[in-house]
Coordinates of C-alpha atoms and ligand atoms in Angstrom, one line a residue:
M1262 CA 20.5 27.4 10.5
L1263 CA 19.0 29.8 8.1
I1264 CA 21.6 32.3 6.9
K1265 CA 20.0 34.7 4.6
T1266 CA 16.8 35.7 3.1
R1267 CA 16.9 36.3 -0.6
N1268 CA 15.0 39.1 -2.0
D1269 CA 12.8 36.6 -4.0
G1270 CA 11.4 35.5 -0.6
F1271 CA 13.1 32.1 -0.4
I1272 CA 15.3 31.1 2.4
H1273 CA 18.1 28.6 2.2
P1274 CA 20.2 26.9 4.8
A1275 CA 23.9 27.3 5.2
S1276 CA 25.7 25.5 2.4
S1277 CA 27.9 23.8 5.0
E1278 CA 24.8 21.9 6.2
I1279 CA 24.3 20.4 2.7
T1280 CA 27.5 19.3 1.2
P1281 CA 31.1 20.5 1.7
Q1282 CA 31.1 22.1 -1.7
A1283 CA 28.0 24.2 -1.2
V1284 CA 24.9 23.7 -3.1
Y1285 CA 22.8 26.7 -4.1
A1286 CA 19.5 25.7 -5.5
G1287 CA 18.8 26.5 -9.1
R1288 CA 15.3 25.3 -9.3
R1289 CA 12.1 26.6 -7.7
D1290 CA 10.9 23.2 -6.4
L1291 CA 14.1 22.7 -4.6
M1292 CA 14.0 26.2 -3.2
K1293 CA 10.6 25.4 -1.8
L1294 CA 11.9 22.2 -0.3
M1295 CA 14.6 24.2 1.4
A1296 CA 12.1 26.7 2.8
T1297 CA 10.3 23.8 4.5
G1298 CA 13.6 22.5 6.0
A1299 CA 13.6 19.4 3.9
A1300 CA 16.6 20.5 1.9
G1301 CA 19.2 18.5 3.7
A1302 CA 17.3 15.3 3.1
A1303 CA 16.5 16.2 -0.5
M1304 CA 20.1 17.1 -1.3
A1305 CA 21.3 13.8 0.2
T1306 CA 19.2 11.9 -2.3
W1307 CA 20.4 11.3 -5.8
A1308 CA 17.2 12.7 -7.1
G1309 CA 17.8 16.0 -5.4
R1310 CA 21.4 16.2 -6.6
E1311 CA 20.3 15.4 -10.1
A1312 CA 17.7 18.1 -10.1
L1313 CA 20.4 20.6 -9.0
A1314 CA 22.6 19.5 -11.8
Q1315 CA 20.1 20.3 -14.5
S1316 CA 21.6 22.7 -16.9
A1317 CA 20.3 26.3 -16.9
P1318 CA 18.6 27.6 -20.1
G1319 CA 20.8 28.9 -22.9
S1320 CA 20.2 31.9 -25.1
G1321 CA 17.3 30.3 -26.9
K1322 CA 18.7 31.7 -30.2
L1323 CA 21.6 29.5 -31.0
A1324 CA 21.3 26.0 -32.5
P1325 CA 20.5 23.4 -29.9
L1326 CA 23.3 20.9 -29.0
K1327 CA 22.3 18.6 -26.3
G1328 CA 24.4 16.0 -24.6
A1329 CA 23.6 13.0 -22.6
K1330 CA 24.5 13.0 -18.9
S1331 CA 28.2 12.2 -18.7
A1332 CA 29.5 9.1 -16.9
V1333 CA 33.0 10.5 -16.4
A1334 CA 33.8 10.8 -12.7
G1335 CA 34.0 14.4 -11.6
A1336 CA 32.1 15.6 -14.7
V1337 CA 29.3 17.1 -12.7
T1338 CA 29.6 19.6 -9.8
M1339 CA 26.5 20.2 -7.7
E1340 CA 27.1 23.9 -7.3
K1341 CA 24.7 26.3 -8.7
I1342 CA 25.1 26.8 -12.5
T1343 CA 26.2 30.3 -13.5
E1344 CA 23.6 32.3 -15.4
Y1345 CA 23.9 32.0 -19.1
K1346 CA 24.0 35.7 -19.5
D1347 CA 27.0 36.0 -17.2
A1348 CA 28.9 33.1 -18.8
S1349 CA 28.3 34.6 -22.3
T1350 CA 29.0 38.3 -21.4
Y1351 CA 32.0 38.1 -19.0
N1352 CA 34.7 36.6 -21.1
N1353 CA 38.4 36.4 -21.8
Y1354 CA 39.0 36.2 -25.6
Y1355 CA 41.7 38.7 -26.2
E1356 CA 41.4 38.4 -30.0
F1357 CA 38.2 40.4 -29.5
G1358 CA 39.5 42.8 -26.8
T1359 CA 40.8 42.7 -23.3
D1360 CA 37.8 44.0 -21.5
K1361 CA 35.5 41.3 -20.1
A1362 CA 32.6 42.8 -22.1
D1363 CA 34.5 43.1 -25.4
P1364 CA 34.1 39.5 -26.7
A1365 CA 30.3 39.5 -26.4
K1366 CA 30.2 42.9 -28.3
N1367 CA 32.8 42.1 -30.9
A1368 CA 32.8 38.3 -31.6
H1369 CA 29.8 38.4 -34.0
T1370 CA 32.4 38.9 -36.8
L1371 CA 33.9 35.4 -36.2
K1372 CA 33.0 33.2 -39.1
T1373 CA 32.5 29.7 -37.8
T1374 CA 31.3 27.9 -41.0
P1375 CA 33.0 26.3 -42.7
W1376 CA 35.5 25.2 -40.1
T1377 CA 38.3 22.7 -40.2
V1378 CA 40.7 21.5 -37.6
E1379 CA 44.0 20.3 -38.9
I1380 CA 45.6 17.4 -37.1
E1381 CA 49.3 17.2 -37.7
G1382 CA 52.7 16.2 -36.3
L1383 CA 53.5 12.9 -34.7
V1384 CA 50.3 11.1 -35.6
K1385 CA 49.4 8.2 -37.9
K1386 CA 46.2 9.8 -39.3
P1387 CA 47.0 13.4 -39.9
G1388 CA 44.6 15.5 -42.0
K1389 CA 41.9 18.1 -42.1
Y1390 CA 38.8 17.3 -40.0
T1391 CA 35.7 19.3 -40.6
L1392 CA 33.6 20.4 -37.7
E1393 CA 31.0 18.0 -38.9
D1394 CA 33.5 15.1 -38.8
L1395 CA 34.4 16.1 -35.3
L1396 CA 30.8 16.3 -34.2
K1397 CA 30.1 12.8 -35.5
L1398 CA 33.2 11.2 -34.0
S1399 CA 31.6 10.6 -30.6
A1400 CA 28.5 11.1 -28.6
Q1401 CA 27.9 14.5 -27.1
E1402 CA 27.9 14.6 -23.3
E1403 CA 27.0 17.4 -20.9
R1404 CA 29.6 18.1 -18.3
I1405 CA 29.1 20.7 -15.5
Y1406 CA 32.6 22.0 -14.8
R1407 CA 33.9 24.7 -12.7
L1408 CA 36.2 27.0 -14.7
R1409 CA 38.7 29.0 -12.6
C1410 CA 40.4 32.0 -14.2
V1411 CA 43.9 32.9 -13.2
E1412 CA 42.6 36.4 -12.4
G1413 CA 40.6 35.1 -9.4
W1414 CA 37.1 34.5 -10.6
S1415 CA 35.2 31.3 -11.4
M1416 CA 32.0 30.0 -13.1
V1417 CA 30.1 26.7 -13.3
I1418 CA 29.2 25.9 -16.8
P1419 CA 27.3 23.0 -18.4
W1420 CA 29.6 22.3 -21.4
V1421 CA 28.7 20.0 -24.3
G1422 CA 31.3 17.8 -26.0
Y1423 CA 33.2 14.6 -25.5
S1424 CA 36.5 13.6 -24.1
L1425 CA 39.4 14.8 -26.3
A1426 CA 40.8 11.3 -25.7
E1427 CA 38.2 10.0 -28.2
L1428 CA 39.7 12.1 -31.0
I1429 CA 43.3 11.3 -29.9
K1430 CA 42.6 7.6 -30.1
K1431 CA 41.0 8.0 -33.6
V1432 CA 44.1 9.8 -35.1
E1433 CA 46.6 7.4 -33.5
P1434 CA 49.5 9.3 -32.0
Q1435 CA 53.0 7.9 -32.8
P1436 CA 55.0 6.6 -29.9
G1437 CA 57.2 9.7 -29.9
A1438 CA 54.2 12.1 -29.3
K1439 CA 54.6 13.4 -25.8
F1440 CA 52.6 16.7 -25.9
I1441 CA 49.7 18.2 -27.8
E1442 CA 49.7 21.8 -29.1
F1443 CA 46.4 23.6 -29.7
V1444 CA 46.6 26.5 -32.2
T1445 CA 43.6 28.8 -32.2
L1446 CA 42.3 31.1 -35.0
A1447 CA 44.2 34.3 -35.6
D1448 CA 42.4 36.1 -38.4
P1449 CA 43.1 39.9 -38.5
K1450 CA 40.1 40.4 -40.8
T1451 CA 37.5 39.2 -38.3
M1452 CA 39.4 39.5 -35.0
P1453 CA 40.1 43.2 -34.3
F1454 CA 42.8 42.7 -31.6
V1455 CA 44.9 40.1 -33.3
G1456 CA 47.2 42.9 -34.2
S1457 CA 47.7 44.0 -30.6
R1458 CA 50.9 43.5 -28.8
V1459 CA 49.5 41.9 -25.6
L1460 CA 50.2 38.4 -26.9
D1461 CA 52.1 36.7 -29.7
W1462 CA 49.4 35.5 -32.0
P1463 CA 48.0 32.9 -32.7
Y1464 CA 47.0 32.1 -29.1
V1465 CA 48.7 28.7 -28.6
E1466 CA 48.1 26.3 -25.7
G1467 CA 49.3 22.8 -24.9
L1468 CA 49.0 19.8 -22.7
R1469 CA 51.1 16.8 -21.9
M1470 CA 49.8 13.7 -23.6
D1471 CA 48.5 12.1 -20.4
E1472 CA 46.7 15.4 -19.5
A1473 CA 45.2 15.5 -23.0
M1474 CA 44.1 11.9 -22.7
H1475 CA 42.5 12.4 -19.3
P1476 CA 38.7 11.8 -19.6
L1477 CA 37.9 15.2 -18.0
T1478 CA 39.6 17.1 -20.8
L1479 CA 36.7 18.1 -23.0
L1480 CA 36.6 18.8 -26.7
T1481 CA 33.8 21.3 -26.4
F1482 CA 31.2 22.3 -29.0
G1483 CA 28.4 23.7 -26.9
M1484 CA 27.2 25.0 -23.5
Y1485 CA 23.8 25.3 -21.9
G1486 CA 22.3 22.9 -24.4
E1487 CA 23.3 25.0 -27.4
V1488 CA 26.3 25.5 -29.7
L1489 CA 29.0 27.7 -28.2
P1490 CA 28.4 31.4 -28.6
N1491 CA 31.3 33.0 -30.5
Q1492 CA 32.7 34.7 -27.5
N1493 CA 33.0 31.4 -25.6
G1494 CA 35.1 29.9 -28.4
A1495 CA 32.9 28.7 -31.2
P1496 CA 32.8 26.4 -32.9
V1497 CA 35.2 24.2 -31.0
R1498 CA 37.4 24.7 -28.0
I1499 CA 39.1 22.8 -25.2
V1500 CA 38.0 22.9 -21.6
V1501 CA 40.5 21.6 -19.0
P1502 CA 38.7 22.1 -15.7
W1503 CA 41.6 21.5 -13.3
K1504 CA 43.8 24.2 -14.9
Y1505 CA 43.5 27.9 -15.0
G1506 CA 41.1 29.1 -17.7
F1507 CA 43.8 30.3 -20.1
K1508 CA 44.8 26.7 -20.7
S1509 CA 41.4 26.2 -22.4
G1510 CA 42.0 27.5 -25.9
K1511 CA 39.1 28.8 -27.9
S1512 CA 38.2 28.4 -31.6
I1513 CA 40.8 25.8 -32.3
V1514 CA 42.1 25.3 -35.9
K1515 CA 45.1 23.0 -35.4
I1516 CA 46.0 20.2 -33.1
R1517 CA 49.7 19.2 -33.3
F1518 CA 51.3 16.2 -31.8
T1519 CA 54.9 16.8 -30.7
D1520 CA 57.8 15.4 -28.7
K1521 CA 58.5 18.8 -27.1
E1522 CA 56.7 20.9 -24.6
P1523 CA 54.8 23.5 -26.7
A1524 CA 55.7 27.2 -26.4
T1525 CA 52.4 28.6 -25.1
A1526 CA 51.2 32.2 -25.6
W1527 CA 50.9 33.2 -22.0
N1528 CA 54.1 31.5 -21.0
K1529 CA 55.9 33.4 -23.8
A1530 CA 54.3 36.6 -22.7
A1531 CA 55.3 36.3 -19.0
A1532 CA 57.1 33.0 -18.1
N1533 CA 57.4 33.9 -14.4
E1534 CA 53.6 34.4 -14.1
Y1535 CA 52.2 31.7 -16.3
G1536 CA 53.7 28.2 -16.3
F1537 CA 53.1 25.5 -18.8
Y1538 CA 51.2 23.4 -16.2
S1539 CA 49.1 26.1 -14.6
N1540 CA 47.2 23.6 -12.5
V1541 CA 44.8 25.5 -10.2
N1542 CA 46.7 25.7 -6.9
P1543 CA 45.7 27.8 -3.9
N1544 CA 49.2 27.3 -2.4
V1545 CA 51.1 28.9 -5.2
D1546 CA 50.4 32.6 -5.5
H1547 CA 50.6 34.4 -8.8
P1548 CA 53.6 36.8 -8.4
R1549 CA 51.2 39.8 -8.2
W1550 CA 48.3 38.3 -6.3
S1551 CA 47.1 35.4 -4.1
Q1552 CA 45.4 32.4 -5.6
A1553 CA 43.9 31.2 -2.3
T1554 CA 40.3 32.5 -2.9
E1555 CA 38.1 33.2 -5.9
R1556 CA 35.0 35.2 -6.7
R1557 CA 32.1 33.2 -8.2
I1558 CA 30.6 35.2 -11.1
G1559 CA 27.0 36.0 -10.2
E1560 CA 27.6 36.0 -6.5
D1561 CA 28.8 39.5 -6.2
G1562 CA 26.0 40.7 -3.8
L1563 CA 26.4 42.2 -0.5
F1564 CA 26.6 38.9 1.3
A1565 CA 28.9 37.2 -1.2
K1566 CA 31.9 35.7 0.5
K1567 CA 34.9 34.8 -1.5
R1568 CA 35.3 31.1 -2.0
K1569 CA 38.3 29.1 -1.1
T1570 CA 40.1 27.9 -4.2
L1571 CA 40.5 24.2 -4.2
M1572 CA 43.6 22.2 -5.2
F1573 CA 43.2 21.3 -8.9
N1574 CA 40.0 23.4 -8.8
G1575 CA 38.3 20.5 -6.9
Y1576 CA 39.4 17.8 -9.3
E1577 CA 42.3 16.4 -7.2
A1578 CA 40.7 13.0 -6.8
Q1579 CA 40.6 12.6 -10.6
V1580 CA 43.8 14.2 -11.7
G1581 CA 46.2 14.3 -8.7
Q1582 CA 48.0 11.2 -9.7
L1583 CA 49.1 12.7 -13.0
Y1584 CA 51.5 14.9 -11.0
A1585 CA 52.7 12.4 -8.4
G1586 CA 56.3 13.2 -7.5
M1587 CA 56.3 16.5 -9.3
D1588 CA 57.2 19.7 -7.4
L1589 CA 54.1 21.8 -8.1
K1590 CA 55.7 25.0 -6.9
K1591 CA 58.4 24.6 -9.4
N1592 CA 56.2 23.2 -12.1
F1593 CA 53.4 25.8 -11.7
Ligands
MTE2965 N1 41.9 31.9 -28.2 C1 41.8 32.2 -26.9 N2 41.4 31.3 -26.1 C2 41.2 31.7 -24.8 C3 41.5 33.0 -24.3 C4 41.9 34.0 -25.3 O1 42.1 35.1 -25.0 N3 42.0 33.5 -26.6 N4 41.3 33.3 -23.0 C5 41.4 32.2 -22.0 C6 41.1 32.6 -20.7 S1 42.2 33.6 -19.8 C7 40.0 32.1 -20.0 S2 39.7 32.4 -18.4 C8 39.0 31.3 -20.7 C9 37.6 31.9 -20.6 O2 36.6 31.1 -21.2 P1 35.1 31.6 -21.2 O3 35.0 33.0 -21.7 O4 34.3 30.7 -22.0 O5 34.6 31.6 -19.7 O6 39.3 31.2 -22.1 C10 40.6 31.0 -22.4 N5 40.8 30.7 -23.9
MO2966 MO1 41.7 33.4 -17.5

């Protein structure tokens, strides 16, 4: 069944006829295949899926940072990749303002060189690691992850980095280390809103050790084949694709290993709204709105239907067992 005619003249079949998790072609040759009705067959083949998973072009202005295709299960979604211009102009980075357009306008003041990340706490090899040390520590991979913001929108972004587990193994946590705290930059000289009272600065996030060690948790240096734009958390951030976006701290300066659950910025600001876990969960509403559906950035046209939000943002097969036996309504 053909469901809609795009204004570029191409026609594509209902996504339900392709894969459950909807594939919207990103490449012209595939669009042509679709127009001829061969889409279903093409999608079913690995070649077709691979073509769809190609990363979209970046800015063309930032330094290239390419990653090899990742072998981590779940590291690639076949959904259409969000346009670079959307992913880099619709942001949450409160240090640069609370409006979605603010970070892209203001984050040019962020000074990303030199950059060091301090590793401290319950770890055998603490110390200051330069960005260069971190970049060299493991091979860069490209991971195409969905990122679902707690506010009800989502994107699909080709991130570049490697599993945080690689770094954790290198610095050798002590047996007592149960959690990791991520402290992000809070520099009032370059970040105009660090003085604001919305949050307690610095922006702090945290993960349980097994979450931090999960191969999907990405220590991220780039996106769309280039280094991260400042507004997306340059020069290094975390991306945890099964949790609400605010768990993915930007511009990290300190990683602390601890025996206690870290006090995180959003949990401190509103504990009844933002839990420590914050796993994407369509069955647990935010106190002020439903989490059952989401809006995909870039699909805001006349025909755009809201998408159903998936348990663990679609990564349940990979991460569900981390929470076996836990009451996810209580531990939201
Ligand atoms: N330091 C810092 N990190 C942050 C935030 C922030 O305000 N400050 N916002 C978070 C939120 S709410 C989201 S949804 C994601 C957005 O990442 P993106 O702009 O790269 O899509 O970053 C997260 N990391
Ligand atoms: Mo968010």
